[in-house]
Amino acid sequence: MDTPPSAPHRPQAAAHAPATEAVHAGREDLTALGLHAAPLDLSTTYPSPDSRGEAARLDAFAATGAQLSGPPVYARLDNPTTARFERALARLEGTESAVAFASGMAALSAVLLARGAAGLRHVVAVRPLYGCSDHLLESGLLGTEVTWAEPDGVGAALRPDTGLVLAETPANPTLAEMDLDALAARCGDVPLLVDNTFATPVLQRPRDHGASLVLHSATKYLGGHGDVLGGVVACDEGQARALRQIRFATGGVLHPLAGYLLLRGLATLPVRMRAQSAGAAELARRLAADPRVERVHYPRLGGAMVAFEVAGDPHEVIGAVRLITPAVSLGSVDTLIQHPGSISHRIVAAEDRRAGGISDRLLRMSVGLEDVEDLWRDLDAALAASAATAVPSATALVP
Ligand SMILES: *Cc1c(COP(=O)(O)O)cnc(C)c1O
């Protein structure tokens, strides 16, 4: 049992502090349901005894993309468990609405399809981006055409058919940061989408700096435990309606169990981000002082990601960690490390990786909640292993 819900959009009450929103937002209907914990509704379909009424509701959805009022009809249209996660994330990002998808890539695909359907197929994007986002744009798989620009060249790259400007800050994997207010000013009337996966709304709310769409791979910090794949776009209700219509037509829906886990994950997001960021800042400081490390990238904004270029062979570091897990992905409660040139950004052509500042010596680490001394001991031993190997030439590093 679960709520019928998906109330149509209505103005939200004044926001509380983020830590309060994180544990209360999206759960507004629970008291009326007589529940304390959010329920999980796994129904794929729902009773529809009044087919005349359903016809009218489906016509209204097809015409506007507004969330159905009244009980759900079919799980590809609407699910009350997922809707709670969407309401909570919108509150945290300070947007009117949010639309959840099966993964971060499904969310980005829906945005590109929505802009393309409006006849605006050209995208201006700033490198580096997450490897698969770069690939999706560069390949033109969804019929989009991309112009890559530096942040200050975005204005000059706009065309009459530009439907979207896309940027990540801090960017994956170099943690490069950009001035969002300045970038938004250069976009004019073209919507700016900011991938906020690395910062999360705890550290940065792109909407407050002029972005009109905020994208998350919810797989990362929002879920926070490495056990759920999801994506979400926070935006105004007009854009959300277009995205819901795309989601209904193309089927990239979030599974309700994932919606349940993501809502649960949001409750601890502020406290996880604070603790993991403190560990990451300390490790970044120690790495920067270490002669076995040539360069450390750590955002001014803070955060729980650290990237660093080693003097020795980065593959040896990956092979030598014992406590830290050598794995792609990020944002979990445990620490992960990977080599972007081999894994997360392998799908990006080598020259485009270099253009995006992704060195073959770069390692990307997602710092978890472990004790920082334990993490440092593991890193220290792995760095010793890499320093013991002959320093290869930069080209020999490419497997
Ligand atoms: C992982 C990631 C994505 C893609 O998300 P999935 O949930 O894996 O589809 C997009 N952007 C960034 C910054 C990411 O780290």
Coordinates of C-alpha atoms and ligand atoms in Angstrom, one line a residue:
M1 CA 0.0 0.0 0.0
D2 CA 1.2 3.4 -0.8
T3 CA -0.1 6.8 -1.6
P4 CA -1.9 7.9 -4.7
P5 CA -0.1 10.8 -5.0
S6 CA 1.8 12.4 -7.4
A7 CA -0.1 15.5 -6.5
P8 CA 0.2 17.9 -9.4
H9 CA 2.9 20.5 -8.9
R10 CA 2.1 23.0 -6.2
P11 CA 4.2 25.7 -4.6
Q12 CA 6.4 24.4 -1.9
A13 CA 6.6 25.8 1.7
A14 CA 9.6 27.8 2.7
A15 CA 12.7 25.7 2.7
H16 CA 14.5 24.5 5.9
A17 CA 18.2 24.1 6.2
P18 CA 19.7 21.4 4.0
A19 CA 20.3 19.0 6.9
T20 CA 16.6 19.2 7.8
E21 CA 15.3 18.9 4.2
A22 CA 17.5 15.9 3.7
V23 CA 15.6 13.9 6.4
H24 CA 12.1 15.4 5.9
A25 CA 11.6 16.4 2.2
G26 CA 9.6 14.1 0.0
R27 CA 7.9 12.5 3.0
E28 CA 5.1 15.1 3.3
D29 CA 2.4 12.5 2.7
L30 CA 3.4 9.9 5.3
T31 CA 1.6 11.3 8.3
A32 CA -1.8 11.2 6.4
L33 CA -1.0 7.6 5.4
G34 CA -0.3 6.8 9.1
L35 CA 3.3 5.8 8.3
H36 CA 6.7 6.7 9.7
A37 CA 9.0 5.1 7.1
A38 CA 8.4 5.7 3.4
P39 CA 6.7 2.6 1.9
L40 CA 7.9 0.8 -1.2
D41 CA 5.3 0.4 -4.0
L42 CA 6.5 -2.2 -6.5
S43 CA 3.2 -2.3 -8.6
T44 CA 3.6 -2.3 -12.3
T45 CA -0.1 -1.6 -12.8
Y46 CA -3.0 -0.2 -10.8
P47 CA -6.8 -0.8 -10.9
S48 CA -8.5 1.5 -13.5
P49 CA -12.2 0.9 -13.1
D50 CA -13.2 4.2 -14.6
S51 CA -11.8 4.0 -18.2
R52 CA -13.5 7.3 -19.3
G53 CA -11.7 9.1 -16.5
E54 CA -8.4 7.4 -17.3
A55 CA -8.8 8.4 -20.9
A56 CA -9.1 12.1 -19.8
R57 CA -6.1 11.8 -17.5
L58 CA -3.9 10.2 -20.1
D59 CA -4.9 12.8 -22.6
A60 CA -3.9 15.5 -20.1
F61 CA -0.5 13.8 -19.6
A62 CA 0.1 13.5 -23.3
A63 CA -0.8 17.2 -23.8
T64 CA 1.2 18.6 -20.9
G65 CA 3.5 16.1 -19.2
A66 CA 2.1 17.2 -15.8
Q67 CA 2.2 14.5 -13.2
L68 CA -1.0 12.5 -13.1
S69 CA -3.3 13.6 -10.4
G70 CA -5.1 10.8 -8.6
P71 CA -3.9 7.1 -8.4
P72 CA -1.1 5.9 -10.6
V73 CA -2.0 4.0 -13.8
Y74 CA 1.1 2.2 -15.0
A75 CA 4.7 2.2 -13.5
R76 CA 6.3 3.7 -16.6
L77 CA 4.1 6.8 -16.1
D78 CA 4.3 7.3 -12.4
N79 CA 5.4 5.7 -9.2
P80 CA 4.7 7.1 -5.7
T81 CA 8.0 5.8 -4.2
T82 CA 10.1 7.4 -6.9
A83 CA 8.0 10.6 -6.7
R84 CA 9.1 11.0 -3.1
F85 CA 12.8 10.9 -4.1
E86 CA 12.1 13.4 -6.8
R87 CA 10.4 15.8 -4.5
A88 CA 13.2 15.5 -1.9
L89 CA 15.9 16.1 -4.5
A90 CA 14.1 19.1 -5.9
R91 CA 14.0 20.6 -2.4
L92 CA 17.7 20.0 -1.9
E93 CA 18.7 21.5 -5.3
G94 CA 16.2 24.4 -4.9
T95 CA 14.3 23.7 -8.1
E96 CA 10.6 23.4 -8.7
S97 CA 10.7 19.8 -9.8
A98 CA 12.9 16.8 -10.5
V99 CA 12.5 13.8 -12.8
A100 CA 14.3 10.5 -12.0
F101 CA 15.7 8.0 -14.5
A102 CA 17.2 4.5 -14.6
S103 CA 20.8 5.9 -14.5
G104 CA 22.7 9.1 -15.0
M105 CA 23.2 8.3 -18.7
A106 CA 19.4 7.8 -19.1
A107 CA 18.8 11.2 -17.5
L108 CA 21.3 12.9 -19.9
S109 CA 19.8 11.1 -22.8
A110 CA 16.3 12.3 -21.9
V111 CA 17.5 15.9 -21.8
L112 CA 19.2 15.6 -25.2
L113 CA 16.1 14.0 -26.7
A114 CA 13.8 16.7 -25.2
R115 CA 16.0 19.4 -26.7
G116 CA 16.2 17.6 -30.1
A117 CA 12.4 17.1 -30.1
A118 CA 12.1 20.9 -29.8
G119 CA 14.3 21.3 -32.9
L120 CA 17.4 22.3 -31.0
R121 CA 19.9 19.6 -31.8
H122 CA 23.1 21.6 -31.3
V123 CA 24.9 21.3 -27.9
V124 CA 27.8 23.3 -26.6
A125 CA 29.9 21.4 -24.0
V126 CA 32.9 22.1 -21.9
R127 CA 35.6 19.3 -21.4
P128 CA 36.3 17.4 -19.4
L129 CA 33.0 15.6 -18.8
Y130 CA 32.3 12.1 -17.5
G131 CA 33.7 9.7 -20.1
C132 CA 30.3 8.4 -21.3
S133 CA 28.7 11.9 -21.4
D134 CA 31.6 12.9 -23.7
H135 CA 31.1 9.8 -25.8
L136 CA 27.3 10.3 -26.1
L137 CA 27.9 13.9 -27.4
E138 CA 30.9 13.1 -29.6
S139 CA 29.3 10.1 -31.2
G140 CA 26.1 12.0 -32.1
L141 CA 24.2 8.8 -31.2
L142 CA 21.0 10.7 -30.3
G143 CA 21.1 13.0 -33.3
T144 CA 22.8 15.8 -31.5
E145 CA 25.8 17.8 -32.8
V146 CA 28.4 19.0 -30.3
T147 CA 30.8 22.0 -30.3
W148 CA 33.4 21.7 -27.6
A149 CA 34.3 25.1 -26.0
E150 CA 36.4 26.5 -23.2
P151 CA 34.3 28.1 -20.5
D152 CA 35.0 31.6 -21.9
G153 CA 34.3 30.5 -25.5
V154 CA 30.8 29.3 -24.8
G155 CA 29.1 32.5 -25.9
A156 CA 30.9 32.5 -29.2
A157 CA 30.0 28.8 -29.8
L158 CA 26.2 29.4 -29.5
R159 CA 24.1 29.1 -32.7
P160 CA 20.4 29.7 -33.4
D161 CA 19.8 25.9 -33.1
T162 CA 21.7 25.5 -29.8
G163 CA 19.4 23.8 -27.3
L164 CA 21.8 23.2 -24.4
V165 CA 25.1 24.1 -22.8
L166 CA 26.6 21.3 -20.8
A167 CA 29.3 21.5 -18.1
E168 CA 30.6 19.7 -15.0
T169 CA 32.2 21.4 -12.1
P170 CA 34.1 20.0 -10.3
A171 CA 34.7 17.9 -13.4
N172 CA 35.2 14.2 -13.7
P173 CA 38.0 13.2 -13.4
T174 CA 40.3 16.2 -13.1
L175 CA 38.2 18.1 -10.6
A176 CA 38.6 21.2 -12.7
E177 CA 36.3 24.0 -11.5
M178 CA 34.6 26.8 -13.3
D179 CA 32.8 30.0 -12.3
L180 CA 29.1 29.0 -12.8
D181 CA 27.7 32.6 -12.6
A182 CA 30.1 33.7 -15.4
L183 CA 29.3 30.6 -17.5
A184 CA 25.5 31.0 -17.0
A185 CA 25.8 34.7 -18.1
R186 CA 27.5 33.5 -21.4
C187 CA 24.6 31.1 -22.2
G188 CA 22.0 33.8 -22.8
D189 CA 18.7 32.2 -23.3
V190 CA 20.1 28.7 -23.9
P191 CA 19.5 26.4 -20.9
L192 CA 22.7 25.5 -19.0
L193 CA 22.8 22.0 -17.7
V194 CA 25.3 21.4 -14.8
D195 CA 26.3 17.9 -13.9
N196 CA 26.4 18.3 -10.1
T197 CA 27.3 14.6 -9.3
F198 CA 30.6 15.4 -7.7
A199 CA 29.6 18.4 -5.5
T200 CA 26.1 17.3 -4.6
P201 CA 23.6 20.0 -3.4
V202 CA 25.4 19.9 0.0
L203 CA 28.4 21.8 -1.5
Q204 CA 26.9 23.6 -4.5
R205 CA 23.5 24.4 -5.9
P206 CA 23.9 25.2 -9.6
R207 CA 20.4 26.6 -9.8
D208 CA 21.5 29.4 -7.4
H209 CA 24.2 30.3 -10.0
G210 CA 22.0 30.5 -13.1
A211 CA 21.9 26.8 -14.3
S212 CA 18.5 25.8 -15.4
L213 CA 19.0 22.0 -15.3
V214 CA 21.0 20.1 -12.7
L215 CA 21.9 16.5 -13.4
H216 CA 23.0 13.8 -11.1
S217 CA 24.3 10.3 -11.5
A218 CA 22.3 9.3 -8.4
T219 CA 24.4 6.1 -8.4
K220 CA 27.2 8.1 -6.7
Y221 CA 26.7 10.3 -3.6
L222 CA 22.9 10.5 -3.6
G223 CA 22.6 6.7 -3.1
G224 CA 25.9 6.7 -1.3
H225 CA 26.3 3.0 -0.7
G226 CA 27.3 1.6 -4.0
D227 CA 24.1 -0.5 -4.4
V228 CA 21.8 1.5 -6.6
L229 CA 22.0 2.8 -10.1
G230 CA 19.9 5.9 -10.9
G231 CA 19.9 9.4 -12.4
V232 CA 17.9 12.5 -11.9
V233 CA 17.4 16.0 -13.4
A234 CA 16.3 18.9 -11.2
C235 CA 14.7 21.7 -13.1
D236 CA 11.7 23.9 -13.4
E237 CA 8.3 22.3 -13.9
G238 CA 8.1 23.3 -17.6
Q239 CA 11.3 21.3 -18.4
A240 CA 10.2 18.5 -16.1
R241 CA 7.0 18.0 -18.1
A242 CA 9.0 17.6 -21.3
L243 CA 11.3 15.1 -19.5
R244 CA 8.4 13.1 -18.1
Q245 CA 7.0 12.8 -21.7
I246 CA 10.3 11.5 -22.9
R247 CA 10.7 9.1 -20.0
F248 CA 7.2 7.7 -20.7
A249 CA 7.9 7.3 -24.4
T250 CA 11.4 5.9 -24.1
G251 CA 11.1 3.9 -20.8
G252 CA 14.2 4.9 -18.9
V253 CA 12.4 4.8 -15.6
L254 CA 14.0 4.4 -12.2
H255 CA 13.0 1.1 -10.5
P256 CA 10.9 1.9 -7.4
L257 CA 13.4 -0.1 -5.2
A258 CA 16.1 2.3 -6.4
G259 CA 13.8 5.3 -5.7
Y260 CA 13.3 3.9 -2.2
L261 CA 17.1 3.5 -1.6
L262 CA 17.8 6.9 -3.1
L263 CA 15.3 8.6 -0.7
R264 CA 16.9 6.8 2.2
G265 CA 20.4 7.8 0.9
L266 CA 19.4 11.5 0.8
A267 CA 18.8 11.5 4.5
T268 CA 22.5 11.0 5.3
L269 CA 23.9 12.9 2.3
P270 CA 24.9 16.0 4.3
V271 CA 26.6 14.1 7.1
R272 CA 28.3 11.7 4.6
M273 CA 29.5 14.6 2.5
R274 CA 30.9 16.5 5.4
A275 CA 32.8 13.5 6.9
Q276 CA 34.1 12.1 3.5
S277 CA 35.2 15.6 2.5
A278 CA 37.2 16.0 5.7
G279 CA 39.0 12.7 5.0
A280 CA 39.6 13.7 1.3
A281 CA 41.0 17.1 2.3
E282 CA 43.5 15.5 4.7
L283 CA 44.6 12.9 2.1
A284 CA 45.0 15.6 -0.5
R285 CA 47.2 17.6 1.9
R286 CA 49.4 14.5 2.6
L287 CA 49.6 13.6 -1.1
A288 CA 50.6 17.2 -2.0
A289 CA 53.5 17.0 0.4
D290 CA 54.7 13.6 -0.9
P291 CA 57.7 13.5 -3.3
R292 CA 56.2 10.4 -5.0
V293 CA 53.3 12.5 -6.2
E294 CA 53.7 15.1 -8.9
R295 CA 50.5 16.8 -8.8
V296 CA 47.3 16.8 -6.7
H297 CA 43.9 18.1 -7.8
Y298 CA 41.5 19.0 -5.0
P299 CA 38.6 21.4 -5.6
R300 CA 38.6 24.8 -3.8
L301 CA 34.9 23.9 -3.2
G302 CA 36.0 20.8 -1.2
G303 CA 34.4 17.4 -1.7
A304 CA 35.3 13.8 -1.3
M305 CA 37.1 13.3 -4.6
V306 CA 40.9 13.6 -4.9
A307 CA 42.8 13.2 -8.2
F308 CA 46.6 12.9 -8.3
E309 CA 49.4 12.3 -10.8
V310 CA 52.1 9.9 -9.5
A311 CA 55.8 10.1 -10.4
G312 CA 55.9 6.3 -10.8
D313 CA 53.6 3.9 -12.7
P314 CA 49.9 4.6 -11.8
H315 CA 49.0 1.0 -12.6
E316 CA 51.3 -0.2 -9.8
V317 CA 49.3 1.9 -7.3
I318 CA 46.1 0.3 -8.5
G319 CA 47.6 -3.1 -8.1
A320 CA 49.0 -2.5 -4.7
V321 CA 46.1 -1.1 -2.7
R322 CA 44.6 -3.5 -0.1
L323 CA 42.0 -1.6 1.9
I324 CA 41.0 0.8 -0.8
T325 CA 39.1 -1.0 -3.6
P326 CA 40.5 -0.6 -7.1
A327 CA 37.2 0.1 -8.9
V328 CA 35.4 2.6 -11.1
S329 CA 32.5 4.6 -9.8
L330 CA 32.5 6.8 -6.7
G331 CA 30.5 8.3 -3.9
S332 CA 30.2 5.2 -1.8
V333 CA 30.9 4.9 2.0
D334 CA 34.1 3.0 1.1
T335 CA 37.1 4.3 -0.7
L336 CA 37.6 3.5 -4.4
I337 CA 40.5 4.3 -6.7
Q338 CA 40.8 4.0 -10.5
H339 CA 42.9 5.0 -13.5
P340 CA 40.7 7.2 -15.7
G341 CA 42.8 6.7 -18.8
S342 CA 42.1 2.9 -18.6
I343 CA 38.6 2.8 -17.2
S344 CA 36.2 5.7 -16.7
H345 CA 37.5 7.8 -19.6
R346 CA 38.7 5.0 -21.8
I347 CA 35.9 5.5 -24.3
V348 CA 37.2 9.1 -24.9
A349 CA 39.8 9.3 -27.7
A350 CA 43.4 9.6 -26.3
E351 CA 43.9 13.1 -27.9
D352 CA 40.5 14.3 -26.5
R353 CA 41.5 13.0 -23.0
R354 CA 44.7 15.0 -23.3
A355 CA 42.8 18.1 -24.5
G356 CA 40.6 17.7 -21.4
G357 CA 43.7 17.7 -19.1
I358 CA 43.4 13.9 -18.3
S359 CA 47.0 12.8 -17.9
D360 CA 48.0 9.1 -18.3
R361 CA 49.5 9.4 -14.8
L362 CA 46.2 10.6 -13.3
L363 CA 44.5 8.5 -10.6
R364 CA 41.0 9.3 -9.3
M365 CA 40.1 8.4 -5.7
S366 CA 36.7 8.6 -4.1
V367 CA 37.2 8.9 -0.4
G368 CA 34.8 7.0 1.9
L369 CA 34.2 7.0 5.6
E370 CA 37.1 4.9 6.8
D371 CA 39.6 6.2 9.3
V372 CA 42.0 8.5 7.5
E373 CA 45.1 7.0 9.1
D374 CA 44.1 3.5 7.8
L375 CA 43.6 5.0 4.3
W376 CA 46.9 6.8 4.4
R377 CA 48.8 3.6 5.4
D378 CA 47.3 1.8 2.4
L379 CA 48.0 4.7 0.0
D380 CA 51.5 5.1 1.4
A381 CA 52.3 1.4 0.8
A382 CA 50.8 1.5 -2.7
L383 CA 52.9 4.7 -3.5
A384 CA 56.0 2.9 -2.3
A385 CA 55.2 0.0 -4.7
S386 CA 54.8 2.4 -7.6
A387 CA 57.9 4.3 -6.8
A388 CA 59.9 1.1 -6.7
T389 CA 59.1 0.4 -10.3
A390 CA 61.1 2.0 -13.1
V391 CA 59.4 5.3 -14.2
P392 CA 58.0 4.5 -17.6
S393 CA 57.7 7.1 -20.4
A394 CA 54.3 8.7 -20.6
T395 CA 53.4 6.8 -23.8
A396 CA 54.3 3.4 -22.3
L397 CA 51.6 4.0 -19.7
V398 CA 48.8 3.6 -22.2
P399 CA 47.9 -0.1 -22.0
Ligands
LIG1 C1 28.8 8.2 -13.3 C2 28.6 9.5 -13.8 C3 27.6 9.7 -14.8 C4 26.8 8.6 -15.4 O1 25.9 8.1 -14.5 P1 25.4 6.5 -14.4 O2 24.5 6.5 -13.3 O3 26.6 5.6 -14.4 O4 24.7 6.3 -15.7 C5 27.4 11.0 -15.3 N1 28.1 12.1 -14.8 C6 29.1 11.9 -13.9 C7 29.8 13.1 -13.4 C8 29.3 10.6 -13.3 O5 30.3 10.5 -12.4

